[in-house]
Coordinates of C-alpha atoms and ligand atoms in Angstrom, one line a residue:
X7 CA 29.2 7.0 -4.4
X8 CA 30.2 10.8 -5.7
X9 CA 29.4 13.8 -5.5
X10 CA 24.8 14.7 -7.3
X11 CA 26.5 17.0 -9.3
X12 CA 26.4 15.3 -13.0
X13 CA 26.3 15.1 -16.7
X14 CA 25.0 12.2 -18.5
X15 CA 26.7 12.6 -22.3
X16 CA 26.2 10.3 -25.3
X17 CA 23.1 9.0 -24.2
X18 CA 21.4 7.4 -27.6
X19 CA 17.9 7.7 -26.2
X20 CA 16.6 9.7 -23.0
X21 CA 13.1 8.5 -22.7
X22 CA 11.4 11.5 -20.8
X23 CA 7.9 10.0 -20.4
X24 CA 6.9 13.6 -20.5
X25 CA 4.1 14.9 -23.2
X26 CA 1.8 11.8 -22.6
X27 CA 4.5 9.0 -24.2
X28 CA 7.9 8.1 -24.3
X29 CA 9.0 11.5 -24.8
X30 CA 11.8 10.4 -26.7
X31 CA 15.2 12.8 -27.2
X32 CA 17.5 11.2 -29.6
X33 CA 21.7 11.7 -29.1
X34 CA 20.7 13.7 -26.0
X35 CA 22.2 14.9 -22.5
X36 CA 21.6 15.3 -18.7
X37 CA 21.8 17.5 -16.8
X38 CA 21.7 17.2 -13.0
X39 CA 22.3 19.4 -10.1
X40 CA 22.3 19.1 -6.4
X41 CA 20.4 16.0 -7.2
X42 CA 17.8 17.1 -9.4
X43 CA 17.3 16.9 -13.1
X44 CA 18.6 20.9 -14.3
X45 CA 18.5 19.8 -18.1
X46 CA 17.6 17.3 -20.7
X47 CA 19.3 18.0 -23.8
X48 CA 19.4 17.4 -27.4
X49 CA 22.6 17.8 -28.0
X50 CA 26.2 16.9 -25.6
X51 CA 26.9 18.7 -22.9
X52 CA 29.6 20.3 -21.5
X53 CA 30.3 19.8 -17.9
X54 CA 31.4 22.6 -15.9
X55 CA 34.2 22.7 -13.1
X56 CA 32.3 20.8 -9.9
X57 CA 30.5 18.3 -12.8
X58 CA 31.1 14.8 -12.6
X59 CA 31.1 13.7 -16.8
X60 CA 29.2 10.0 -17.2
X61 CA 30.4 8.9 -20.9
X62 CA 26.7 6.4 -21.6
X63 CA 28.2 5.1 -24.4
X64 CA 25.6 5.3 -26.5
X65 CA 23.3 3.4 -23.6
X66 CA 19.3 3.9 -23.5
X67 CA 18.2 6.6 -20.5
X68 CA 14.5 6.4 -18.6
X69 CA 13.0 7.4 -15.0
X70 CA 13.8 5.2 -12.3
X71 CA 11.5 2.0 -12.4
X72 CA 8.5 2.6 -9.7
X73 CA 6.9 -0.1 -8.3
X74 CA 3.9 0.7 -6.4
X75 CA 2.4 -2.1 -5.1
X76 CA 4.4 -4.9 -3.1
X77 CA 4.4 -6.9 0.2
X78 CA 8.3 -6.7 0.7
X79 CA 8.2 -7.7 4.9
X80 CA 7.4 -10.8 5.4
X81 CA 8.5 -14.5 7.3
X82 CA 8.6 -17.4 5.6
X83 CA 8.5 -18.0 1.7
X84 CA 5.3 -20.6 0.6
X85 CA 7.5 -23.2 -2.2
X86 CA 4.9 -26.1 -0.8
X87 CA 1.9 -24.1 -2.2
X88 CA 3.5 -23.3 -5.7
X89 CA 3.6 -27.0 -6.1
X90 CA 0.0 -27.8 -4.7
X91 CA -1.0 -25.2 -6.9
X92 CA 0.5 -26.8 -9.9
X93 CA -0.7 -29.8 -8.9
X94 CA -4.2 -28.3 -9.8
X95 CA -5.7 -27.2 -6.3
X96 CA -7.2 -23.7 -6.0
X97 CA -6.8 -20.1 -4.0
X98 CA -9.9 -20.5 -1.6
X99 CA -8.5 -24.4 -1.4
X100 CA -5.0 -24.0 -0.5
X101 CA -6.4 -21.2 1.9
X102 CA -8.7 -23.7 3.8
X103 CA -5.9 -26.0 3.8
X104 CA -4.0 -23.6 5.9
X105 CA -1.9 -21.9 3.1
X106 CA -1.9 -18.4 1.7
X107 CA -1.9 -15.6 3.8
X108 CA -2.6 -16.6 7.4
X109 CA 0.6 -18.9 6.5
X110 CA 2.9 -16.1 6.1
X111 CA 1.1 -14.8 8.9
X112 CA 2.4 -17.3 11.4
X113 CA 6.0 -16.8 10.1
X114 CA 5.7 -12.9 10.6
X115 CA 4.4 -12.8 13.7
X116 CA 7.3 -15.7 14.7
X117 CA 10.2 -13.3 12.9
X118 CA 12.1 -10.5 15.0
X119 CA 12.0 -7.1 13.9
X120 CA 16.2 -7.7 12.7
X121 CA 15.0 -10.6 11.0
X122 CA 12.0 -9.1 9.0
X123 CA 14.2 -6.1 8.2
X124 CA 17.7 -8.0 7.1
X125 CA 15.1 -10.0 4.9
X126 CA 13.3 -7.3 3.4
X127 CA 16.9 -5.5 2.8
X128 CA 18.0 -8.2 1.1
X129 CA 15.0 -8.2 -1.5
X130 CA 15.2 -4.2 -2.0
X131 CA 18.9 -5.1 -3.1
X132 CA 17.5 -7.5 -5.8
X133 CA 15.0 -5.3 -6.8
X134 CA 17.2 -2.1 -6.7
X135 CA 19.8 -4.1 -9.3
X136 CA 16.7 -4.4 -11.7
X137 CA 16.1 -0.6 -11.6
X138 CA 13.6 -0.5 -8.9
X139 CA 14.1 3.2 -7.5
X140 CA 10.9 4.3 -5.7
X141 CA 8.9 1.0 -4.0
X142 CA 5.4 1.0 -2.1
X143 CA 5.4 -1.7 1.0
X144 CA 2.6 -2.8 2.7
X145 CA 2.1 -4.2 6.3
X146 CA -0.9 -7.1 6.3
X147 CA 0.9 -10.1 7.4
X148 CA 0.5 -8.9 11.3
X149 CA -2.9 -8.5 11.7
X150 CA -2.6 -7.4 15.2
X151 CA -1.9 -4.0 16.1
X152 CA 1.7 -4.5 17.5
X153 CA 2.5 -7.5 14.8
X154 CA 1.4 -5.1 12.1
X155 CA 3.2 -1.8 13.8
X156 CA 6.6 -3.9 13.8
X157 CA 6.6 -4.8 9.8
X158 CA 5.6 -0.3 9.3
X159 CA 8.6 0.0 11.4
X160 CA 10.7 -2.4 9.5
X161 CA 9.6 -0.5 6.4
X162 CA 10.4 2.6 7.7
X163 CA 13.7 1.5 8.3
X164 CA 14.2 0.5 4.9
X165 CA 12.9 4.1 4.2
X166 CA 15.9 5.8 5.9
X167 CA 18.6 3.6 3.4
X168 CA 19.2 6.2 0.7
X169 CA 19.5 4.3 -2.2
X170 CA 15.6 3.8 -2.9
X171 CA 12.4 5.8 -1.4
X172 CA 10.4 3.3 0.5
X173 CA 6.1 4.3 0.4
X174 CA 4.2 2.5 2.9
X175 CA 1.1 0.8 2.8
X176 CA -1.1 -0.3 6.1
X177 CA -2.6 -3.2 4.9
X178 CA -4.1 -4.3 8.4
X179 CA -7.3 -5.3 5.5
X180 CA -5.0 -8.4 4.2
X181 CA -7.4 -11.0 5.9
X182 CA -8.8 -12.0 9.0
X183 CA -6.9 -13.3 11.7
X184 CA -8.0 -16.9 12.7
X185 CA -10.0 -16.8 15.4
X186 CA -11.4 -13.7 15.6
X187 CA -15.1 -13.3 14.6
X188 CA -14.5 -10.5 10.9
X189 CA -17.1 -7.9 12.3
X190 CA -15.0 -7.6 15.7
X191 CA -12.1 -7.5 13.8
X192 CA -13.2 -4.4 11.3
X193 CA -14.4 -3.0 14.4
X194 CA -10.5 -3.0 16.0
X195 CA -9.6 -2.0 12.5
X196 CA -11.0 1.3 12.7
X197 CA -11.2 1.9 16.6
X198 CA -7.4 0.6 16.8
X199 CA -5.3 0.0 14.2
X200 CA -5.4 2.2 12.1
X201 CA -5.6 5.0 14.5
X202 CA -2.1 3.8 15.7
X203 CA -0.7 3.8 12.4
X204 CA -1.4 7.1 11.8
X205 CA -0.6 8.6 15.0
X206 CA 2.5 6.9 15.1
X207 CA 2.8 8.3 10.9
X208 CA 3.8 4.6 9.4
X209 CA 2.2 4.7 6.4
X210 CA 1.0 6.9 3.7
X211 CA -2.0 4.8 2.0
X212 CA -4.6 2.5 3.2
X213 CA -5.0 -0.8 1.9
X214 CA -7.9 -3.4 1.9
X215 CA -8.6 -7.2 0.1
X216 CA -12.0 -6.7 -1.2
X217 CA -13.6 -9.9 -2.4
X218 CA -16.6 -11.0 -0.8
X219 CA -15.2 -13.8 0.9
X220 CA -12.4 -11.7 2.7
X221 CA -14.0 -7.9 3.1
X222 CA -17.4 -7.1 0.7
X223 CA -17.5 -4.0 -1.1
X224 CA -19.6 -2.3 1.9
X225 CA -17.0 -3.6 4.6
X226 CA -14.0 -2.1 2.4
X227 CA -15.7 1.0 2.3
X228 CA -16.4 1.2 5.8
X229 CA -12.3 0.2 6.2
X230 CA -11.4 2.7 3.6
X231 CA -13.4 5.5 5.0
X232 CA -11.7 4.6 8.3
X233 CA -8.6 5.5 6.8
X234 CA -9.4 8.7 5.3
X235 CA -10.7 9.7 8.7
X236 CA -7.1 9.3 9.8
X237 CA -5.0 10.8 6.7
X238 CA -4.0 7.6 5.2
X239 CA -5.3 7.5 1.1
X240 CA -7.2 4.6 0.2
X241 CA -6.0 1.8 -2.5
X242 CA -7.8 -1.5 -2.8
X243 CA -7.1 -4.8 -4.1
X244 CA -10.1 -5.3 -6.4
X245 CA -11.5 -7.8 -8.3
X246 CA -9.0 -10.1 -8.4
X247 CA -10.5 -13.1 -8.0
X248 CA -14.3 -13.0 -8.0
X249 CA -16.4 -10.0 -9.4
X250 CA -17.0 -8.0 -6.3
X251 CA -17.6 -4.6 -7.0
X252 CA -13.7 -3.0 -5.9
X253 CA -13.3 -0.9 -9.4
X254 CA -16.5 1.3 -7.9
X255 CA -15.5 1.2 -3.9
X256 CA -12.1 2.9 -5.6
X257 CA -14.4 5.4 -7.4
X258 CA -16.4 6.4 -4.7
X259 CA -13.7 6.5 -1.8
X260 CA -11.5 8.3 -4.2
X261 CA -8.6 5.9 -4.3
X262 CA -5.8 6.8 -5.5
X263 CA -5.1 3.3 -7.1
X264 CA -7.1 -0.1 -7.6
X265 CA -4.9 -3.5 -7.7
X266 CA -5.6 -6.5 -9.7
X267 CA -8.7 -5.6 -11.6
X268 CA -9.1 -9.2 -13.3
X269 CA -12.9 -8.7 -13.9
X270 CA -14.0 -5.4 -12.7
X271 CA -17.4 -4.4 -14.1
X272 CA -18.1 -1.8 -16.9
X273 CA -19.5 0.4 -14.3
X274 CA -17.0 0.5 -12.0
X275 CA -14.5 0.7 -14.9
X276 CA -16.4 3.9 -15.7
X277 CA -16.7 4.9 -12.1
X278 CA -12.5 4.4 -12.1
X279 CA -12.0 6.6 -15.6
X280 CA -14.5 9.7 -13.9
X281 CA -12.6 9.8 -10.8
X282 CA -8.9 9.0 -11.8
X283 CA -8.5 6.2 -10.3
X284 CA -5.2 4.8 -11.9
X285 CA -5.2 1.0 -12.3
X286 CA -2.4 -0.9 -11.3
X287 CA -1.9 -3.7 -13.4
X288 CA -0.2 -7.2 -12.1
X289 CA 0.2 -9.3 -14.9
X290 CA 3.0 -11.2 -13.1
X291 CA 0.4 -12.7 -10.8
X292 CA -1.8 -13.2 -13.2
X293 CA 0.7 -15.5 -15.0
X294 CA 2.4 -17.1 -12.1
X295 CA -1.3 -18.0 -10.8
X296 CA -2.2 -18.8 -14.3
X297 CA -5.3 -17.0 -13.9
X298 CA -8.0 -17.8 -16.3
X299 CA -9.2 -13.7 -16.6
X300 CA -6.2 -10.9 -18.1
X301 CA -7.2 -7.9 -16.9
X302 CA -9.0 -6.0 -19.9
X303 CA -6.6 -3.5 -20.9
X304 CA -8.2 -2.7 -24.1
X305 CA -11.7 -1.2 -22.1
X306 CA -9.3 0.5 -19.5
X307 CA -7.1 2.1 -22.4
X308 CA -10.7 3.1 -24.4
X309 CA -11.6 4.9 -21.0
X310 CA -8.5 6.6 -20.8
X311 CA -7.9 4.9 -17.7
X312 CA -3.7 5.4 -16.5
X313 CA -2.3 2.0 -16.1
X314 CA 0.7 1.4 -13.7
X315 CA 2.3 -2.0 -13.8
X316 CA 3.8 -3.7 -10.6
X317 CA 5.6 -7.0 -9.5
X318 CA 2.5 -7.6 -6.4
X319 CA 6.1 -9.2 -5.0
X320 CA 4.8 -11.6 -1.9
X321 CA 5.2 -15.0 -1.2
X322 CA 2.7 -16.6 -2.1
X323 CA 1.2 -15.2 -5.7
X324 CA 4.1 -13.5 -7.0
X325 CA 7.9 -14.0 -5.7
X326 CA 9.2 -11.9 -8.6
X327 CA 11.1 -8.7 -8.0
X328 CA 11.9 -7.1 -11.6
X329 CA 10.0 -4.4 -12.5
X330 CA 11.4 -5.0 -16.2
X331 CA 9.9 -8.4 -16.0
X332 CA 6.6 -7.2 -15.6
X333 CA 6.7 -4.8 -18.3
X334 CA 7.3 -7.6 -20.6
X335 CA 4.5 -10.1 -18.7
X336 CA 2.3 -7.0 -19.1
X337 CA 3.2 -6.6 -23.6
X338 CA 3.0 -10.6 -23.8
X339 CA 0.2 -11.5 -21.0
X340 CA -2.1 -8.4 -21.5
X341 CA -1.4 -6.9 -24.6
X342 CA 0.0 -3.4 -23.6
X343 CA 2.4 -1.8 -26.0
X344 CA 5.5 -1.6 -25.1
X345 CA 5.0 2.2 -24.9
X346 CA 2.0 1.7 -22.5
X347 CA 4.3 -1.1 -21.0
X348 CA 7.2 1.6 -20.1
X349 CA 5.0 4.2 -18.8
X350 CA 3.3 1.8 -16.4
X351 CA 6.9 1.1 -14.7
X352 CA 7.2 5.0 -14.3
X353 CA 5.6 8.0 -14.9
X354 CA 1.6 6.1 -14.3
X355 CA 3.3 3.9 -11.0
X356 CA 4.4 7.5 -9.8
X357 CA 0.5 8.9 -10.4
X358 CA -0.5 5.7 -8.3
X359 CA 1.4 6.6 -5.7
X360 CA 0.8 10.4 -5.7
X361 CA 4.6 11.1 -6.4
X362 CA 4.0 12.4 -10.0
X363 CA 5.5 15.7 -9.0
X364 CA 8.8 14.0 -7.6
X365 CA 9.8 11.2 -9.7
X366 CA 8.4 9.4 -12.9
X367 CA 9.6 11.6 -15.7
X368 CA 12.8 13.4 -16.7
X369 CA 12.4 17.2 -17.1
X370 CA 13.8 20.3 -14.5
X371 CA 12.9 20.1 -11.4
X372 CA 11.9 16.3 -10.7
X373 CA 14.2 14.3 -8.4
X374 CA 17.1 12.4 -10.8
X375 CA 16.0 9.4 -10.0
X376 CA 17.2 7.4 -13.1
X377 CA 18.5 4.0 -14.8
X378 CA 20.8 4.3 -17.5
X379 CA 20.3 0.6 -19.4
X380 CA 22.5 -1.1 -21.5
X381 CA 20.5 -1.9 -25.1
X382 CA 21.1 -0.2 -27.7
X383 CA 17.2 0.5 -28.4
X384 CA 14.4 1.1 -25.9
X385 CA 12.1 -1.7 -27.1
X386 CA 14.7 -4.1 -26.1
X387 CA 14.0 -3.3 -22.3
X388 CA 10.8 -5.3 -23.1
X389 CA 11.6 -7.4 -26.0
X390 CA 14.6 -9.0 -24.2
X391 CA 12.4 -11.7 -21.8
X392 CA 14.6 -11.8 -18.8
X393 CA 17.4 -10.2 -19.5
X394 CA 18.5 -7.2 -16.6
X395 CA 19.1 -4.3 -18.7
X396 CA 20.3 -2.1 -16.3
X397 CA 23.6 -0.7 -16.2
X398 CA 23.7 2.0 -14.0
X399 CA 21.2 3.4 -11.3
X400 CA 21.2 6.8 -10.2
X401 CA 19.5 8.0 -6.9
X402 CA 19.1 11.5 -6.0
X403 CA 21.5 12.4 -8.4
X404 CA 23.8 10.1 -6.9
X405 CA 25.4 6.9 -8.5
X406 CA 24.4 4.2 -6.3
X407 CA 24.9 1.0 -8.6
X408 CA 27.1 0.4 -11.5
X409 CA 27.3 -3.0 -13.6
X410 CA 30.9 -3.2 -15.0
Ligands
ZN503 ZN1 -1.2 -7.4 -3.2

């Protein structure tokens, strides 16, 4: 680790993501002081006594990847229902055969803090070598107030390592716990959890499952409301899996984000696109669940609707951690471009997250949060299935992971 005091020469391509694309400066330079960006240029740079000189060899330079929607914590991975599920049974049947969430739930709630934390670190590593700089968390597979305090405190833990900012999600909205009758349990929701979250300020946003079999538009509202009551800013998982009116409880809540969006309705696509709503798009669940509906990206991008791209990382509909990767499920799944593709991995993740004034583009002022990848043309960060492209990752102005 040295000293935030840098100059990034011979950079081939800085991709700004400034001026509502790519932002592109060709042969260009950065500049970065006391770990903010001071100056991109279009020509080298020289660097001044104090200046640490990073020779990028003619390498590709873009924001930090953002990934703003993932369920890092958690006990106990779920390989036995990646293989029902290929053997052709279904969400709501792998559920009532005691799989998906409540599952994981049983393994969180057996895990110790140190265990849920050493795990979780682990992953961040992973998803810090693929560029990952800024990552949301949510809580959700407690679902009691203490199980569901311990994984915000594991994720604030992960918080205080400086290589990556940590956002966090309560997600206390994830399911139902077995056992206890839904209406009781929205009512300790709101009477309970969430004012314990936020007095003991663990998260930032307020998550909820809406479908109608898990919470119905009316009961996310009432959840998401909750939430606002108590300084936490609503996000929903919406329409994923049935039609259930998510895209306009984002709307009318004023969410700062909607997840999923595999058949939201016109309307509440509307709804979304008058009250910026950004989407985040998960097309690496989409493809690992082999979902029959794609998100419709070409409605969302008529409406002028900003769409962030995240990995959904959990273990049961997505164990993937690279941010890369889902820029290129997003191109080949969805159809983005691979301009609509990059901006969705940084400056539209940081507008779903609120942190568009911090990180997400290149240009004075923002935090140098910044991967410096090793192609010798931006496209190939997407055209390249699989490959890890990154080279170096800088945090705060500090270098904080090389590839040699
Ligand atoms: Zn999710």
């Amino acid at each position: 680790m040295i000293d935030s005091h840098l100059v990034l020469n011979n950079c081939s391509q800085i991709l700004t993501m400034t001026g509502g694309g790519l932002g592109i400066v060709e042969h260009g330079a950065v500049r970065i002081e006391d770990g903010r960006i001071a100056e991109v240029a279009d020509h080298p740079l020289v660097a001044a006594d104090g200046e640490t000189e990073v020779d990028c060899h003619g390498r590709v330079v873009l924001p930090g990847f953002i990934d703003p929607h993932t369920h890092l914590v958690f006990g106990g991975w779920r390989q036995n229902e990646f293989e029902m599920r290929l053997a052709g049974k279904t969400y709501r049947e792998i559920a009532e055969a005691g799989g998906g969430i409540l599952s994981t739930v049983i393994h969180t709630r057996l895990a110790s803090e140190d265990d849920l934390y050493n795990r979780a670190l682990e992953r961040l590593h992973e998803m810090f070598a693929w560029g990952t700089t800024t990552v949301e968390v949510k809580s959700g597979y407690g679902l009691d107030t203490e199980a569901e305090l311990r994984m915000l405190r594991v994720t604030r833990r992960l918080g205080e390592l400086e290589f990556c900012r940590v956002v966090p999600t309560f997600m206390g909205a994830h399911s139902v716990p077995k056992g206890t009758p839904k209406a009781t349990y929205i009512e300790r929701l709101e009477t309970e959890m969430i004012p314990a979250v936020a007095a003991a300020e663990l998260a930032r946003f307020c998550d909820v499952f809406c479908e109608d079999f898990v919470f119905n538009a009316a009961e996310s509202t009432r959840i998401l409301e909750a939430g606002k009551q108590h300084g936490l800013v609503p996000t929903i998982h919406a329409d994923e899996i049935e039609s259930s009116g998510g895209a306009e409880v984002a709307a009318r809540v004023g969410a700062a984000s909607a997840s999923h969006l595999l058949q939201p309705s016109d309307d509440g696509l509307r709804a979304m696109a008058r009250a910026g709503v950004v989407a985040v798009l998960l097309p690496g669940t989409c493809f690992f669940l082999r979902e029959a509906h794609k998100s419709p990206v070409a409605k969302m991008r008529g409406l002028g609707i900003a769409m962030a791209l995240a990995t959904d990382f959990n273990p049961g509909s997505c164990p993937m951690l690279a941010q890369p990767l889902t820029a290129q499920f997003g191109c080949i799944h969805y159809g983005l471009t691979i301009e609509e593709a990059l901006r969705g991995i940084t400056v539209n993740a940081a507008k779903a997250l609120r942190l568009d004034s911090e990180v997400g583009t290149l240009e004075p002022g923002r935090t140098a949060d910044i991967v410096v990848t090793d192609v010798p043309d931006y496209r190939h960060i997407v055209y390249r299935l699989g490959h890890n492209p990154v080279w170096m990752t800088i945090t705060g102005g500090r270098i904080v992971h090389r590839q040699f």
